[in-house]
Amino acid sequence: IFRNSSTGYITPKHILYPYFWSKLEKYREEGYFKIRSGQAADVLILNEKGSVVGVSTFTGQKYYAKVVIDGTGCGATFSKNLSARPLNNHHGDFFFGVKLIVKMENDAINKAFGLKNDQEGSVLELAGNISKKIKALPGIVGIYPGNGIVNVSILYSSTFGYKSGLQPHEVMNEALQHPMVKKVTQGSKPLEWSACRLPELHFKFMPSLTHDGYIPIGDSIGLVDFLRKHGVNIAIKSGAVAADTVAKAISENKALLKDSLQNY
């Protein structure tokens, strides 16, 4: 059992997301930008010079912009469009993520995790031997409690899956039987679970870390190392720096946004 000093406490998403949306709504009402919900963009639009000038949605709708900021997280939706070669499972270009969400009474959460108020947010990270089937998991088990909900997340190297022959749900079931996991989840009721491949560190396949008209931030550029939980502070900072830089360039009415980005 370990706690990485660089991780600290993590605010649960059900608290963090409403906070961010409240900030977005404030600036949207002031006409600073428009929010288009219910539309998912997956392709970058490039001009004849190879610069990014917009995005295209799943339905083919196109939106043009001076700059596209990729904050799609670990899925790195847009940076895949600029990759020099496709990602490869056998080369460890993916992590696997398995997540279980369970419902748990607030008092039980406080007692199990040693919290005075379960809305404070905390994280318990486990690593090492899980069971007889899994002697040592090449990854971590993260348990995040908050406001009646407990998230159990398992992140591990994709090579482990086909070498061990274990499916994602089998890895999760093994972890749930461990005494330490049982101790903090006993009495809970499962709500939902999911498993997915998490493409990470796309930037190592891109010709460069920057591209005309395109700025990847946070997980999208691989600033967060899933397995070691490093770089969260850098990822958050990168988003703030990107926002300040673009806002300053626009406010100064630069003729070429590209030139202004290079100067700051």
mmCIF file with all atom_site columns, C-alpha atoms in Angstrom, residues 56-171:
data_model
loop_
_atom_site.group_PDB
_atom_site.id
_atom_site.type_symbol
_atom_site.label_atom_id
_atom_site.label_alt_id
_atom_site.label_comp_id
_atom_site.label_asym_id
_atom_site.label_entity_id
_atom_site.label_seq_id
_atom_site.pdbx_PDB_ins_code
_atom_site.Cartn_x
_atom_site.Cartn_y
_atom_site.Cartn_z
_atom_site.occupancy
_atom_site.B_iso_or_equiv
_atom_site.pdbx_formal_charge
_atom_site.auth_seq_id
_atom_site.auth_comp_id
_atom_site.auth_asym_id
_atom_site.auth_atom_id
_atom_site.pdbx_PDB_model_num
ATOM 1   C CA . SER A 1 56  ? -15.326 17.637  -38.071 1.00 0.00 ? 56  SER A CA 1
ATOM 2   C CA . THR A 1 57  ? -18.027 15.806  -36.091 1.00 0.00 ? 57  THR A CA 1
ATOM 3   C CA . PHE A 1 58  ? -19.226 12.218  -36.420 1.00 0.00 ? 58  PHE A CA 1
ATOM 4   C CA . THR A 1 59  ? -22.147 13.476  -38.537 1.00 0.00 ? 59  THR A CA 1
ATOM 5   C CA . GLY A 1 60  ? -19.891 15.393  -40.912 1.00 0.00 ? 60  GLY A CA 1
ATOM 6   C CA . GLN A 1 61  ? -20.630 18.868  -39.524 1.00 0.00 ? 61  GLN A CA 1
ATOM 7   C CA . LYS A 1 62  ? -17.548 21.084  -39.749 1.00 0.00 ? 62  LYS A CA 1
ATOM 8   C CA . TYR A 1 63  ? -16.471 23.833  -37.374 1.00 0.00 ? 63  TYR A CA 1
ATOM 9   C CA . TYR A 1 64  ? -13.611 26.194  -38.188 1.00 0.00 ? 64  TYR A CA 1
ATOM 10  C CA . ALA A 1 65  ? -11.422 27.991  -35.676 1.00 0.00 ? 65  ALA A CA 1
ATOM 11  C CA . LYS A 1 66  ? -8.156  29.914  -35.343 1.00 0.00 ? 66  LYS A CA 1
ATOM 12  C CA . VAL A 1 67  ? -6.868  27.297  -32.936 1.00 0.00 ? 67  VAL A CA 1
ATOM 13  C CA . VAL A 1 68  ? -8.056  23.850  -31.797 1.00 0.00 ? 68  VAL A CA 1
ATOM 14  C CA . ILE A 1 69  ? -7.260  22.910  -28.207 1.00 0.00 ? 69  ILE A CA 1
ATOM 15  C CA . ASP A 1 70  ? -7.336  19.179  -27.541 1.00 0.00 ? 70  ASP A CA 1
ATOM 16  C CA . GLY A 1 71  ? -8.506  18.490  -23.996 1.00 0.00 ? 71  GLY A CA 1
ATOM 17  C CA . THR A 1 72  ? -10.054 15.085  -24.732 1.00 0.00 ? 72  THR A CA 1
ATOM 18  C CA . GLY A 1 73  ? -8.057  13.407  -21.980 1.00 0.00 ? 73  GLY A CA 1
ATOM 19  C CA . CYS A 1 74  ? -6.498  9.978   -22.091 1.00 0.00 ? 74  CYS A CA 1
ATOM 20  C CA . GLY A 1 75  ? -8.411  9.106   -25.269 1.00 0.00 ? 75  GLY A CA 1
ATOM 21  C CA . ALA A 1 76  ? -6.356  11.718  -27.152 1.00 0.00 ? 76  ALA A CA 1
ATOM 22  C CA . THR A 1 77  ? -9.009  11.962  -29.881 1.00 0.00 ? 77  THR A CA 1
ATOM 23  C CA . PHE A 1 78  ? -7.324  14.511  -32.124 1.00 0.00 ? 78  PHE A CA 1
ATOM 24  C CA . SER A 1 79  ? -3.639  13.772  -31.670 1.00 0.00 ? 79  SER A CA 1
ATOM 25  C CA . LYS A 1 80  ? -4.241  10.369  -33.268 1.00 0.00 ? 80  LYS A CA 1
ATOM 26  C CA . ASN A 1 81  ? -4.941  12.278  -36.509 1.00 0.00 ? 81  ASN A CA 1
ATOM 27  C CA . LEU A 1 82  ? -1.380  13.614  -36.458 1.00 0.00 ? 82  LEU A CA 1
ATOM 28  C CA . SER A 1 83  ? 0.375   10.391  -35.451 1.00 0.00 ? 83  SER A CA 1
ATOM 29  C CA . ALA A 1 84  ? 3.181   9.198   -37.711 1.00 0.00 ? 84  ALA A CA 1
ATOM 30  C CA . ARG A 1 85  ? 2.219   5.564   -37.103 1.00 0.00 ? 85  ARG A CA 1
ATOM 31  C CA . PRO A 1 86  ? -0.789  3.798   -35.538 1.00 0.00 ? 86  PRO A CA 1
ATOM 32  C CA . LEU A 1 87  ? -0.719  2.738   -31.919 1.00 0.00 ? 87  LEU A CA 1
ATOM 33  C CA . ASN A 1 88  ? 0.204   -0.870  -31.276 1.00 0.00 ? 88  ASN A CA 1
ATOM 34  C CA . ASN A 1 89  ? -0.962  -3.020  -28.371 1.00 0.00 ? 89  ASN A CA 1
ATOM 35  C CA . HIS A 1 90  ? 2.084   -5.270  -28.453 1.00 0.00 ? 90  HIS A CA 1
ATOM 36  C CA . HIS A 1 91  ? 4.388   -2.279  -28.023 1.00 0.00 ? 91  HIS A CA 1
ATOM 37  C CA . GLY A 1 92  ? 2.592   -1.167  -24.892 1.00 0.00 ? 92  GLY A CA 1
ATOM 38  C CA . ASP A 1 93  ? 1.055   1.910   -26.520 1.00 0.00 ? 93  ASP A CA 1
ATOM 39  C CA . PHE A 1 94  ? -2.143  1.322   -24.561 1.00 0.00 ? 94  PHE A CA 1
ATOM 40  C CA . PHE A 1 95  ? -3.063  0.923   -20.939 1.00 0.00 ? 95  PHE A CA 1
ATOM 41  C CA . PHE A 1 96  ? -6.164  -0.985  -19.889 1.00 0.00 ? 96  PHE A CA 1
ATOM 42  C CA . GLY A 1 97  ? -8.622  0.640   -17.551 1.00 0.00 ? 97  GLY A CA 1
ATOM 43  C CA . VAL A 1 98  ? -11.340 -1.183  -15.618 1.00 0.00 ? 98  VAL A CA 1
ATOM 44  C CA . LYS A 1 99  ? -13.731 0.821   -13.441 1.00 0.00 ? 99  LYS A CA 1
ATOM 45  C CA . LEU A 1 100 ? -16.421 -0.254  -11.000 1.00 0.00 ? 100 LEU A CA 1
ATOM 46  C CA . ILE A 1 101 ? -18.840 2.208   -9.387  1.00 0.00 ? 101 ILE A CA 1
ATOM 47  C CA . VAL A 1 102 ? -20.581 1.143   -6.191  1.00 0.00 ? 102 VAL A CA 1
ATOM 48  C CA . LYS A 1 103 ? -23.082 2.833   -3.900  1.00 0.00 ? 103 LYS A CA 1
ATOM 49  C CA . MET A 1 104 ? -22.134 3.129   -0.247  1.00 0.00 ? 104 MET A CA 1
ATOM 50  C CA . GLU A 1 105 ? -23.676 4.975   2.691   1.00 0.00 ? 105 GLU A CA 1
ATOM 51  C CA . ASN A 1 106 ? -21.838 8.128   3.711   1.00 0.00 ? 106 ASN A CA 1
ATOM 52  C CA . ASP A 1 107 ? -21.283 6.949   7.276   1.00 0.00 ? 107 ASP A CA 1
ATOM 53  C CA . ALA A 1 108 ? -19.768 3.713   6.002   1.00 0.00 ? 108 ALA A CA 1
ATOM 54  C CA . ILE A 1 109 ? -17.434 5.649   3.694   1.00 0.00 ? 109 ILE A CA 1
ATOM 55  C CA . ASN A 1 110 ? -16.280 7.864   6.530   1.00 0.00 ? 110 ASN A CA 1
ATOM 56  C CA . LYS A 1 111 ? -15.553 4.860   8.738   1.00 0.00 ? 111 LYS A CA 1
ATOM 57  C CA . ALA A 1 112 ? -13.822 2.777   6.043   1.00 0.00 ? 112 ALA A CA 1
ATOM 58  C CA . PHE A 1 113 ? -11.595 5.586   4.757   1.00 0.00 ? 113 PHE A CA 1
ATOM 59  C CA . GLY A 1 114 ? -11.054 7.483   8.007   1.00 0.00 ? 114 GLY A CA 1
ATOM 60  C CA . LEU A 1 115 ? -12.803 10.653  6.821   1.00 0.00 ? 115 LEU A CA 1
ATOM 61  C CA . LYS A 1 116 ? -14.692 13.221  8.816   1.00 0.00 ? 116 LYS A CA 1
ATOM 62  C CA . ASN A 1 117 ? -16.683 14.209  5.765   1.00 0.00 ? 117 ASN A CA 1
ATOM 63  C CA . ASP A 1 118 ? -16.818 11.921  2.749   1.00 0.00 ? 118 ASP A CA 1
ATOM 64  C CA . GLN A 1 119 ? -17.227 14.931  0.441   1.00 0.00 ? 119 GLN A CA 1
ATOM 65  C CA . GLU A 1 120 ? -13.642 15.940  1.201   1.00 0.00 ? 120 GLU A CA 1
ATOM 66  C CA . GLY A 1 121 ? -12.432 13.506  -1.458  1.00 0.00 ? 121 GLY A CA 1
ATOM 67  C CA . SER A 1 122 ? -9.529  11.115  -1.053  1.00 0.00 ? 122 SER A CA 1
ATOM 68  C CA . VAL A 1 123 ? -7.691  8.370   -2.875  1.00 0.00 ? 123 VAL A CA 1
ATOM 69  C CA . LEU A 1 124 ? -6.394  4.989   -1.756  1.00 0.00 ? 124 LEU A CA 1
ATOM 70  C CA . GLU A 1 125 ? -3.828  3.388   -4.045  1.00 0.00 ? 125 GLU A CA 1
ATOM 71  C CA . LEU A 1 126 ? -2.857  -0.275  -3.865  1.00 0.00 ? 126 LEU A CA 1
ATOM 72  C CA . ALA A 1 127 ? -0.070  -2.112  -5.661  1.00 0.00 ? 127 ALA A CA 1
ATOM 73  C CA . GLY A 1 128 ? 1.477   -5.567  -5.412  1.00 0.00 ? 128 GLY A CA 1
ATOM 74  C CA . ASN A 1 129 ? 0.102   -9.096  -5.155  1.00 0.00 ? 129 ASN A CA 1
ATOM 75  C CA . ILE A 1 130 ? -3.630  -9.349  -5.771  1.00 0.00 ? 130 ILE A CA 1
ATOM 76  C CA . SER A 1 131 ? -4.363  -13.075 -5.693  1.00 0.00 ? 131 SER A CA 1
ATOM 77  C CA . LYS A 1 132 ? -3.054  -16.523 -6.612  1.00 0.00 ? 132 LYS A CA 1
ATOM 78  C CA . LYS A 1 133 ? -3.943  -15.798 -10.241 1.00 0.00 ? 133 LYS A CA 1
ATOM 79  C CA . ILE A 1 134 ? -2.323  -12.366 -10.207 1.00 0.00 ? 134 ILE A CA 1
ATOM 80  C CA . LYS A 1 135 ? 0.925   -12.440 -8.251  1.00 0.00 ? 135 LYS A CA 1
ATOM 81  C CA . ALA A 1 136 ? 1.858   -8.877  -9.085  1.00 0.00 ? 136 ALA A CA 1
ATOM 82  C CA . LEU A 1 137 ? -0.242  -6.530  -11.212 1.00 0.00 ? 137 LEU A CA 1
ATOM 83  C CA . PRO A 1 138 ? 1.813   -4.276  -13.538 1.00 0.00 ? 138 PRO A CA 1
ATOM 84  C CA . GLY A 1 139 ? -0.282  -1.311  -12.543 1.00 0.00 ? 139 GLY A CA 1
ATOM 85  C CA . ILE A 1 140 ? -2.334  0.092   -9.686  1.00 0.00 ? 140 ILE A CA 1
ATOM 86  C CA . VAL A 1 141 ? -5.714  -0.225  -8.029  1.00 0.00 ? 141 VAL A CA 1
ATOM 87  C CA . GLY A 1 142 ? -7.151  3.189   -7.166  1.00 0.00 ? 142 GLY A CA 1
ATOM 88  C CA . ILE A 1 143 ? -10.163 3.588   -4.869  1.00 0.00 ? 143 ILE A CA 1
ATOM 89  C CA . TYR A 1 144 ? -11.895 6.974   -4.789  1.00 0.00 ? 144 TYR A CA 1
ATOM 90  C CA . PRO A 1 145 ? -14.760 7.588   -2.324  1.00 0.00 ? 145 PRO A CA 1
ATOM 91  C CA . GLY A 1 146 ? -17.093 10.563  -2.244  1.00 0.00 ? 146 GLY A CA 1
ATOM 92  C CA . ASN A 1 147 ? -20.698 11.481  -1.444  1.00 0.00 ? 147 ASN A CA 1
ATOM 93  C CA . GLY A 1 148 ? -22.247 8.034   -1.373  1.00 0.00 ? 148 GLY A CA 1
ATOM 94  C CA . ILE A 1 149 ? -20.218 6.679   -4.286  1.00 0.00 ? 149 ILE A CA 1
ATOM 95  C CA . VAL A 1 150 ? -16.975 4.659   -4.391  1.00 0.00 ? 150 VAL A CA 1
ATOM 96  C CA . ASN A 1 151 ? -14.999 4.265   -7.628  1.00 0.00 ? 151 ASN A CA 1
ATOM 97  C CA . VAL A 1 152 ? -12.688 1.257   -7.910  1.00 0.00 ? 152 VAL A CA 1
ATOM 98  C CA . SER A 1 153 ? -10.323 1.729   -10.861 1.00 0.00 ? 153 SER A CA 1
ATOM 99  C CA . ILE A 1 154 ? -7.639  -0.644  -12.113 1.00 0.00 ? 154 ILE A CA 1
ATOM 100 C CA . LEU A 1 155 ? -4.983  0.546   -14.543 1.00 0.00 ? 155 LEU A CA 1
ATOM 101 C CA . TYR A 1 156 ? -2.483  -1.905  -15.972 1.00 0.00 ? 156 TYR A CA 1
ATOM 102 C CA . SER A 1 157 ? -0.197  -2.528  -18.927 1.00 0.00 ? 157 SER A CA 1
ATOM 103 C CA . SER A 1 158 ? -1.942  -3.934  -22.000 1.00 0.00 ? 158 SER A CA 1
ATOM 104 C CA . THR A 1 159 ? 0.762   -6.588  -22.382 1.00 0.00 ? 159 THR A CA 1
ATOM 105 C CA . PHE A 1 160 ? -0.393  -8.121  -19.096 1.00 0.00 ? 160 PHE A CA 1
ATOM 106 C CA . GLY A 1 161 ? -3.790  -8.975  -20.566 1.00 0.00 ? 161 GLY A CA 1
ATOM 107 C CA . TYR A 1 162 ? -2.727  -11.223 -23.414 1.00 0.00 ? 162 TYR A CA 1
ATOM 108 C CA . LYS A 1 163 ? 0.232   -12.679 -21.525 1.00 0.00 ? 163 LYS A CA 1
ATOM 109 C CA . SER A 1 164 ? -1.917  -13.736 -18.567 1.00 0.00 ? 164 SER A CA 1
ATOM 110 C CA . GLY A 1 165 ? -4.992  -14.652 -20.602 1.00 0.00 ? 165 GLY A CA 1
ATOM 111 C CA . LEU A 1 166 ? -7.211  -12.736 -18.159 1.00 0.00 ? 166 LEU A CA 1
ATOM 112 C CA . GLN A 1 167 ? -10.131 -10.611 -19.320 1.00 0.00 ? 167 GLN A CA 1
ATOM 113 C CA . PRO A 1 168 ? -10.679 -7.146  -17.731 1.00 0.00 ? 168 PRO A CA 1
ATOM 114 C CA . HIS A 1 169 ? -13.630 -8.329  -15.632 1.00 0.00 ? 169 HIS A CA 1
ATOM 115 C CA . GLU A 1 170 ? -11.523 -11.223 -14.300 1.00 0.00 ? 170 GLU A CA 1
ATOM 116 C CA . VAL A 1 171 ? -8.820  -8.799  -13.183 1.00 0.00 ? 171 VAL A CA 1
#
